[in-house]
Amino acid sequence: MTSDPTANPFVHILEEDESGQCIPVADRLDPGPHQSIDPLSVIPHSTGSRREDNASGSHRAYQLLANEGRRRNFAAMLEDGRRAIHYLAVTAIPVATGKPQTLGYIRCLGLRQQEHTFATARTAPAATVDSNVGYRLDRLGTDHHRILESKPITGDQAAELMLQLVSLHMANTLITDGGIEGFLAHFRKYPVYHTSRRERRRRAKR
């Protein structure tokens, strides 16, 4: 944890998350409930009040509230950025060998997103897309390696998840040339690894 005196005035500390990235942390002042606040919503429309002499003072008060709304939104955004990174692994299982091969890792911002993506992924029998290969989705632990739970998914679902890991230009080329089967076959040949420091160390020891 290091101090950064040149950072945004709302940011005073940098913390390193599980993936080795430095994440800015808001000042320790409690930002209040993390709910989105529209700064303009706290400024009322004119009601035609006869107390025009208080208009200037009221405007300043409402401006203070608007500024506080912006501050809370900024703090909530930083808090979202500090959430731990969780991963899902898209795995191919050749029917002939039964040996699983990880095609790529899907990055999720927080446990809730990881659990939701896993729960809503379309399930399928073990063999999908063709009779030779099945696909599986693995929910990984915080060490980015241990499998907490798994379920078989369709080839279309596997491809949909893997689209997050490549440019649209590359995806269009692969799918145009080989369809969904060809798209997924590319990752069986060239798997995509996540770049956390822990994973790099683990692969370096092999």
PDB file of C-alpha atoms in Angstrom:
ATOM      1  CA  MET A   1       0.000   0.000   0.000  1.00  0.00           C
ATOM      2  CA  THR A   2       1.568   3.282  -1.144  1.00  0.00           C
ATOM      3  CA  SER A   3       0.609   6.917  -0.923  1.00  0.00           C
ATOM      4  CA  ASP A   4       0.262   8.859  -4.162  1.00  0.00           C
ATOM      5  CA  PRO A   5       0.442  12.630  -3.518  1.00  0.00           C
ATOM      6  CA  THR A   6      -0.132  13.484  -7.200  1.00  0.00           C
ATOM      7  CA  ALA A   7      -3.383  11.597  -7.528  1.00  0.00           C
ATOM      8  CA  ASN A   8      -6.913  12.939  -7.759  1.00  0.00           C
ATOM      9  CA  PRO A   9      -7.809  14.863  -4.570  1.00  0.00           C
ATOM     10  CA  PHE A  10     -10.377  12.192  -3.778  1.00  0.00           C
ATOM     11  CA  VAL A  11      -7.731   9.446  -4.089  1.00  0.00           C
ATOM     12  CA  HIS A  12      -4.975   9.100  -1.521  1.00  0.00           C
ATOM     13  CA  ILE A  13      -4.046   5.425  -1.425  1.00  0.00           C
ATOM     14  CA  LEU A  14      -3.183   2.751  -3.942  1.00  0.00           C
ATOM     15  CA  GLU A  15      -3.842  -0.870  -3.043  1.00  0.00           C
ATOM     16  CA  GLU A  16      -2.759  -3.992  -4.912  1.00  0.00           C
ATOM     17  CA  ASP A  17      -5.557  -6.430  -5.636  1.00  0.00           C
ATOM     18  CA  GLU A  18      -5.285 -10.212  -6.117  1.00  0.00           C
ATOM     19  CA  SER A  19      -4.319  -9.843  -9.782  1.00  0.00           C
ATOM     20  CA  GLY A  20      -1.344  -7.617  -8.923  1.00  0.00           C
ATOM     21  CA  GLN A  21      -2.952  -4.424 -10.221  1.00  0.00           C
ATOM     22  CA  CYS A  22      -2.827  -1.175  -8.250  1.00  0.00           C
ATOM     23  CA  ILE A  23      -6.339   0.051  -7.549  1.00  0.00           C
ATOM     24  CA  PRO A  24      -7.025   3.627  -6.347  1.00  0.00           C
ATOM     25  CA  VAL A  25      -8.859   3.765  -3.047  1.00  0.00           C
ATOM     26  CA  ALA A  26     -11.062   6.630  -1.971  1.00  0.00           C
ATOM     27  CA  ASP A  27     -10.307   8.606   1.154  1.00  0.00           C
ATOM     28  CA  ARG A  28     -11.310   6.748   4.332  1.00  0.00           C
ATOM     29  CA  LEU A  29     -14.131   9.224   4.945  1.00  0.00           C
ATOM     30  CA  ASP A  30     -17.341   7.170   4.858  1.00  0.00           C
ATOM     31  CA  PRO A  31     -19.052   7.972   1.547  1.00  0.00           C
ATOM     32  CA  GLY A  32     -22.413   6.776   2.886  1.00  0.00           C
ATOM     33  CA  PRO A  33     -24.653   4.169   1.208  1.00  0.00           C
ATOM     34  CA  HIS A  34     -23.347   3.043  -2.182  1.00  0.00           C
ATOM     35  CA  GLN A  35     -26.305   4.013  -4.282  1.00  0.00           C
ATOM     36  CA  SER A  36     -26.304   6.058  -7.442  1.00  0.00           C
ATOM     37  CA  ILE A  37     -27.329   9.654  -6.888  1.00  0.00           C
ATOM     38  CA  ASP A  38     -28.282  11.989  -9.697  1.00  0.00           C
ATOM     39  CA  PRO A  39     -26.704  15.306  -8.649  1.00  0.00           C
ATOM     40  CA  LEU A  40     -29.376  17.232 -10.542  1.00  0.00           C
ATOM     41  CA  SER A  41     -32.207  15.429  -8.777  1.00  0.00           C
ATOM     42  CA  VAL A  42     -31.516  17.289  -5.528  1.00  0.00           C
ATOM     43  CA  ILE A  43     -32.009  20.689  -7.194  1.00  0.00           C
ATOM     44  CA  PRO A  44     -35.771  21.420  -7.209  1.00  0.00           C
ATOM     45  CA  HIS A  45     -37.564  23.217 -10.006  1.00  0.00           C
ATOM     46  CA  SER A  46     -38.650  26.763  -9.378  1.00  0.00           C
ATOM     47  CA  THR A  47     -41.894  26.947  -7.408  1.00  0.00           C
ATOM     48  CA  GLY A  48     -42.426  30.661  -7.874  1.00  0.00           C
ATOM     49  CA  SER A  49     -41.684  31.396  -4.207  1.00  0.00           C
ATOM     50  CA  ARG A  50     -42.183  34.984  -3.100  1.00  0.00           C
ATOM     51  CA  ARG A  51     -39.024  34.873  -0.972  1.00  0.00           C
ATOM     52  CA  GLU A  52     -36.737  35.989  -3.758  1.00  0.00           C
ATOM     53  CA  ASP A  53     -34.258  37.385  -1.229  1.00  0.00           C
ATOM     54  CA  ASN A  54     -33.487  33.813  -0.105  1.00  0.00           C
ATOM     55  CA  ALA A  55     -33.049  32.476  -3.635  1.00  0.00           C
ATOM     56  CA  SER A  56     -29.298  32.965  -3.705  1.00  0.00           C
ATOM     57  CA  GLY A  57     -28.777  31.240  -0.351  1.00  0.00           C
ATOM     58  CA  SER A  58     -31.045  28.348  -1.330  1.00  0.00           C
ATOM     59  CA  HIS A  59     -29.191  27.871  -4.588  1.00  0.00           C
ATOM     60  CA  ARG A  60     -25.878  27.614  -2.739  1.00  0.00           C
ATOM     61  CA  ALA A  61     -27.367  25.036  -0.368  1.00  0.00           C
ATOM     62  CA  TYR A  62     -28.696  22.941  -3.247  1.00  0.00           C
ATOM     63  CA  GLN A  63     -25.342  23.249  -4.993  1.00  0.00           C
ATOM     64  CA  LEU A  64     -23.669  21.815  -1.894  1.00  0.00           C
ATOM     65  CA  LEU A  65     -26.063  18.863  -2.027  1.00  0.00           C
ATOM     66  CA  ALA A  66     -25.328  18.366  -5.714  1.00  0.00           C
ATOM     67  CA  ASN A  67     -21.588  18.383  -5.022  1.00  0.00           C
ATOM     68  CA  GLU A  68     -22.096  15.797  -2.273  1.00  0.00           C
ATOM     69  CA  GLY A  69     -24.034  13.635  -4.717  1.00  0.00           C
ATOM     70  CA  ARG A  70     -21.130  13.770  -7.153  1.00  0.00           C
ATOM     71  CA  ARG A  71     -18.690  12.897  -4.369  1.00  0.00           C
ATOM     72  CA  ARG A  72     -20.717   9.850  -3.331  1.00  0.00           C
ATOM     73  CA  ASN A  73     -21.032   8.655  -6.919  1.00  0.00           C
ATOM     74  CA  PHE A  74     -17.270   8.986  -7.332  1.00  0.00           C
ATOM     75  CA  ALA A  75     -16.601   7.102  -4.083  1.00  0.00           C
ATOM     76  CA  ALA A  76     -19.015   4.335  -5.093  1.00  0.00           C
ATOM     77  CA  MET A  77     -17.261   4.032  -8.458  1.00  0.00           C
ATOM     78  CA  LEU A  78     -13.924   3.609  -6.688  1.00  0.00           C
ATOM     79  CA  GLU A  79     -15.433   1.032  -4.340  1.00  0.00           C
ATOM     80  CA  ASP A  80     -16.652  -0.942  -7.355  1.00  0.00           C
ATOM     81  CA  GLY A  81     -13.122  -0.837  -8.745  1.00  0.00           C
ATOM     82  CA  ARG A  82     -11.753  -2.357  -5.546  1.00  0.00           C
ATOM     83  CA  ARG A  83     -13.875  -5.494  -5.741  1.00  0.00           C
ATOM     84  CA  ALA A  84     -11.875  -8.713  -5.951  1.00  0.00           C
ATOM     85  CA  ILE A  85     -11.475 -10.225  -9.399  1.00  0.00           C
ATOM     86  CA  HIS A  86     -13.025 -13.674  -9.863  1.00  0.00           C
ATOM     87  CA  TYR A  87     -12.719 -15.946 -12.878  1.00  0.00           C
ATOM     88  CA  LEU A  88     -14.761 -18.498 -14.787  1.00  0.00           C
ATOM     89  CA  ALA A  89     -12.930 -21.006 -16.976  1.00  0.00           C
ATOM     90  CA  VAL A  90     -14.349 -22.222 -20.288  1.00  0.00           C
ATOM     91  CA  THR A  91     -13.152 -25.802 -20.719  1.00  0.00           C
ATOM     92  CA  ALA A  92     -13.246 -28.163 -23.704  1.00  0.00           C
ATOM     93  CA  ILE A  93     -13.480 -31.920 -23.147  1.00  0.00           C
ATOM     94  CA  PRO A  94     -12.672 -34.149 -26.128  1.00  0.00           C
ATOM     95  CA  VAL A  95     -14.952 -37.179 -25.962  1.00  0.00           C
ATOM     96  CA  ALA A  96     -12.190 -39.505 -27.151  1.00  0.00           C
ATOM     97  CA  THR A  97      -9.762 -38.694 -24.337  1.00  0.00           C
ATOM     98  CA  GLY A  98     -11.948 -37.122 -21.661  1.00  0.00           C
ATOM     99  CA  LYS A  99      -9.026 -34.846 -20.783  1.00  0.00           C
ATOM    100  CA  PRO A 100     -10.217 -31.276 -20.069  1.00  0.00           C
ATOM    101  CA  GLN A 101      -8.472 -28.322 -21.678  1.00  0.00           C
ATOM    102  CA  THR A 102      -9.032 -24.735 -20.561  1.00  0.00           C
ATOM    103  CA  LEU A 103      -9.815 -22.479 -23.522  1.00  0.00           C
ATOM    104  CA  GLY A 104      -9.895 -19.186 -21.656  1.00  0.00           C
ATOM    105  CA  TYR A 105     -10.690 -17.338 -18.445  1.00  0.00           C
ATOM    106  CA  ILE A 106     -13.668 -14.997 -18.124  1.00  0.00           C
ATOM    107  CA  ARG A 107     -12.976 -12.059 -15.796  1.00  0.00           C
ATOM    108  CA  CYS A 108     -15.760 -11.140 -13.361  1.00  0.00           C
ATOM    109  CA  LEU A 109     -15.867  -8.038 -11.158  1.00  0.00           C
ATOM    110  CA  GLY A 110     -16.811  -9.508  -7.826  1.00  0.00           C
ATOM    111  CA  LEU A 111     -18.323 -12.730  -6.550  1.00  0.00           C
ATOM    112  CA  ARG A 112     -21.886 -11.711  -7.377  1.00  0.00           C
ATOM    113  CA  GLN A 113     -21.120 -11.257 -11.074  1.00  0.00           C
ATOM    114  CA  GLN A 114     -19.225 -14.546 -11.164  1.00  0.00           C
ATOM    115  CA  GLU A 115     -22.087 -16.453  -9.536  1.00  0.00           C
ATOM    116  CA  HIS A 116     -24.686 -14.798 -11.786  1.00  0.00           C
ATOM    117  CA  THR A 117     -22.771 -15.543 -14.993  1.00  0.00           C
ATOM    118  CA  PHE A 118     -22.277 -19.147 -13.924  1.00  0.00           C
ATOM    119  CA  ALA A 119     -25.908 -19.628 -12.901  1.00  0.00           C
ATOM    120  CA  THR A 120     -27.352 -18.172 -16.108  1.00  0.00           C
ATOM    121  CA  ALA A 121     -25.023 -19.990 -18.532  1.00  0.00           C
ATOM    122  CA  ARG A 122     -26.990 -22.366 -20.764  1.00  0.00           C
ATOM    123  CA  THR A 123     -26.492 -25.978 -19.726  1.00  0.00           C
ATOM    124  CA  ALA A 124     -26.149 -28.935 -22.076  1.00  0.00           C
ATOM    125  CA  PRO A 125     -25.208 -32.622 -22.109  1.00  0.00           C
ATOM    126  CA  ALA A 126     -21.499 -33.411 -21.946  1.00  0.00           C
ATOM    127  CA  ALA A 127     -21.013 -33.439 -25.736  1.00  0.00           C
ATOM    128  CA  THR A 128     -22.004 -30.263 -27.590  1.00  0.00           C
ATOM    129  CA  VAL A 129     -21.415 -28.581 -30.974  1.00  0.00           C
ATOM    130  CA  ASP A 130     -20.350 -31.912 -32.485  1.00  0.00           C
ATOM    131  CA  SER A 131     -19.982 -35.509 -31.326  1.00  0.00           C
ATOM    132  CA  ASN A 132     -16.284 -35.115 -30.580  1.00  0.00           C
ATOM    133  CA  VAL A 133     -16.062 -32.244 -28.091  1.00  0.00           C
ATOM    134  CA  GLY A 134     -18.042 -31.173 -25.039  1.00  0.00           C
ATOM    135  CA  TYR A 135     -17.759 -27.901 -23.140  1.00  0.00           C
ATOM    136  CA  ARG A 136     -17.833 -27.079 -19.464  1.00  0.00           C
ATOM    137  CA  LEU A 137     -17.915 -23.898 -17.382  1.00  0.00           C
ATOM    138  CA  ASP A 138     -15.839 -23.923 -14.190  1.00  0.00           C
ATOM    139  CA  ARG A 139     -16.319 -21.444 -11.356  1.00  0.00           C
ATOM    140  CA  LEU A 140     -12.900 -20.814  -9.818  1.00  0.00           C
ATOM    141  CA  GLY A 141     -11.874 -19.890  -6.289  1.00  0.00           C
ATOM    142  CA  THR A 142      -9.988 -16.774  -5.258  1.00  0.00           C
ATOM    143  CA  ASP A 143      -6.689 -18.502  -6.073  1.00  0.00           C
ATOM    144  CA  HIS A 144      -7.866 -18.447  -9.727  1.00  0.00           C
ATOM    145  CA  HIS A 145      -7.098 -22.161 -10.014  1.00  0.00           C
ATOM    146  CA  ARG A 146      -9.230 -24.299  -7.673  1.00  0.00           C
ATOM    147  CA  ILE A 147     -12.563 -25.351  -9.204  1.00  0.00           C
ATOM    148  CA  LEU A 148     -15.507 -24.664  -6.883  1.00  0.00           C
ATOM    149  CA  GLU A 149     -18.228 -26.023  -9.162  1.00  0.00           C
ATOM    150  CA  SER A 150     -18.728 -26.967 -12.803  1.00  0.00           C
ATOM    151  CA  LYS A 151     -21.514 -27.549 -15.278  1.00  0.00           C
ATOM    152  CA  PRO A 152     -21.703 -28.625 -18.939  1.00  0.00           C
ATOM    153  CA  ILE A 153     -22.585 -25.819 -21.359  1.00  0.00           C
ATOM    154  CA  THR A 154     -23.591 -25.659 -24.997  1.00  0.00           C
ATOM    155  CA  GLY A 155     -21.098 -24.844 -27.705  1.00  0.00           C
ATOM    156  CA  ASP A 156     -22.998 -21.639 -28.453  1.00  0.00           C
ATOM    157  CA  GLN A 157     -22.681 -20.621 -24.803  1.00  0.00           C
ATOM    158  CA  ALA A 158     -18.966 -21.426 -24.780  1.00  0.00           C
ATOM    159  CA  ALA A 159     -18.486 -19.311 -27.907  1.00  0.00           C
ATOM    160  CA  GLU A 160     -20.528 -16.456 -26.439  1.00  0.00           C
ATOM    161  CA  LEU A 161     -18.288 -16.367 -23.372  1.00  0.00           C
ATOM    162  CA  MET A 162     -15.087 -16.639 -25.396  1.00  0.00           C
ATOM    163  CA  LEU A 163     -16.155 -13.656 -27.511  1.00  0.00           C
ATOM    164  CA  GLN A 164     -15.230 -11.500 -24.511  1.00  0.00           C
ATOM    165  CA  LEU A 165     -11.573 -12.435 -24.950  1.00  0.00           C
ATOM    166  CA  VAL A 166     -10.981 -11.440 -28.580  1.00  0.00           C
ATOM    167  CA  SER A 167     -11.538  -8.416 -30.785  1.00  0.00           C
ATOM    168  CA  LEU A 168     -14.721  -8.345 -32.843  1.00  0.00           C
ATOM    169  CA  HIS A 169     -12.620  -8.294 -36.008  1.00  0.00           C
ATOM    170  CA  MET A 170     -10.839 -11.502 -35.025  1.00  0.00           C
ATOM    171  CA  ALA A 171     -14.087 -13.135 -33.901  1.00  0.00           C
ATOM    172  CA  ASN A 172     -15.770 -12.247 -37.204  1.00  0.00           C
ATOM    173  CA  THR A 173     -12.873 -13.720 -39.177  1.00  0.00           C
ATOM    174  CA  LEU A 174     -12.823 -16.978 -37.198  1.00  0.00           C
ATOM    175  CA  ILE A 175     -16.591 -17.476 -37.279  1.00  0.00           C
ATOM    176  CA  THR A 176     -16.835 -16.581 -40.970  1.00  0.00           C
ATOM    177  CA  ASP A 177     -14.111 -19.067 -41.836  1.00  0.00           C
ATOM    178  CA  GLY A 178     -15.101 -21.958 -39.586  1.00  0.00           C
ATOM    179  CA  GLY A 179     -18.399 -21.238 -37.862  1.00  0.00           C
ATOM    180  CA  ILE A 180     -18.778 -21.761 -34.122  1.00  0.00           C
ATOM    181  CA  GLU A 181     -16.857 -25.039 -34.289  1.00  0.00           C
ATOM    182  CA  GLY A 182     -13.924 -23.336 -35.987  1.00  0.00           C
ATOM    183  CA  PHE A 183     -14.065 -20.436 -33.552  1.00  0.00           C
ATOM    184  CA  LEU A 184     -13.801 -22.755 -30.546  1.00  0.00           C
ATOM    185  CA  ALA A 185     -11.206 -24.947 -32.263  1.00  0.00           C
ATOM    186  CA  HIS A 186      -8.956 -21.882 -32.481  1.00  0.00           C
ATOM    187  CA  PHE A 187      -8.874 -21.670 -28.673  1.00  0.00           C
ATOM    188  CA  ARG A 188      -8.162 -25.357 -28.339  1.00  0.00           C
ATOM    189  CA  LYS A 189      -5.013 -24.597 -30.300  1.00  0.00           C
ATOM    190  CA  TYR A 190      -4.341 -21.155 -28.785  1.00  0.00           C
ATOM    191  CA  PRO A 191      -5.877 -20.965 -25.276  1.00  0.00           C
ATOM    192  CA  VAL A 192      -6.195 -17.576 -23.567  1.00  0.00           C
ATOM    193  CA  TYR A 193      -4.751 -17.379 -20.050  1.00  0.00           C
ATOM    194  CA  HIS A 194      -5.577 -14.748 -17.477  1.00  0.00           C
ATOM    195  CA  THR A 195      -2.701 -12.480 -16.537  1.00  0.00           C
ATOM    196  CA  SER A 196      -2.729 -12.460 -12.750  1.00  0.00           C
ATOM    197  CA  ARG A 197       0.692 -12.513 -11.153  1.00  0.00           C
ATOM    198  CA  ARG A 198      -0.146 -15.704  -9.289  1.00  0.00           C
ATOM    199  CA  GLU A 199      -1.085 -17.492 -12.507  1.00  0.00           C
ATOM    200  CA  ARG A 200       2.075 -16.310 -14.273  1.00  0.00           C
ATOM    201  CA  ARG A 201       4.169 -17.692 -11.414  1.00  0.00           C
ATOM    202  CA  ARG A 202       2.284 -21.004 -11.491  1.00  0.00           C
ATOM    203  CA  ARG A 203       2.818 -21.429 -15.229  1.00  0.00           C
ATOM    204  CA  ALA A 204       6.505 -20.446 -14.933  1.00  0.00           C
ATOM    205  CA  LYS A 205       7.094 -23.326 -12.495  1.00  0.00           C
ATOM    206  CA  ARG A 206       5.855 -25.948 -14.935  1.00  0.00           C
TER     207      ARG A 206
END
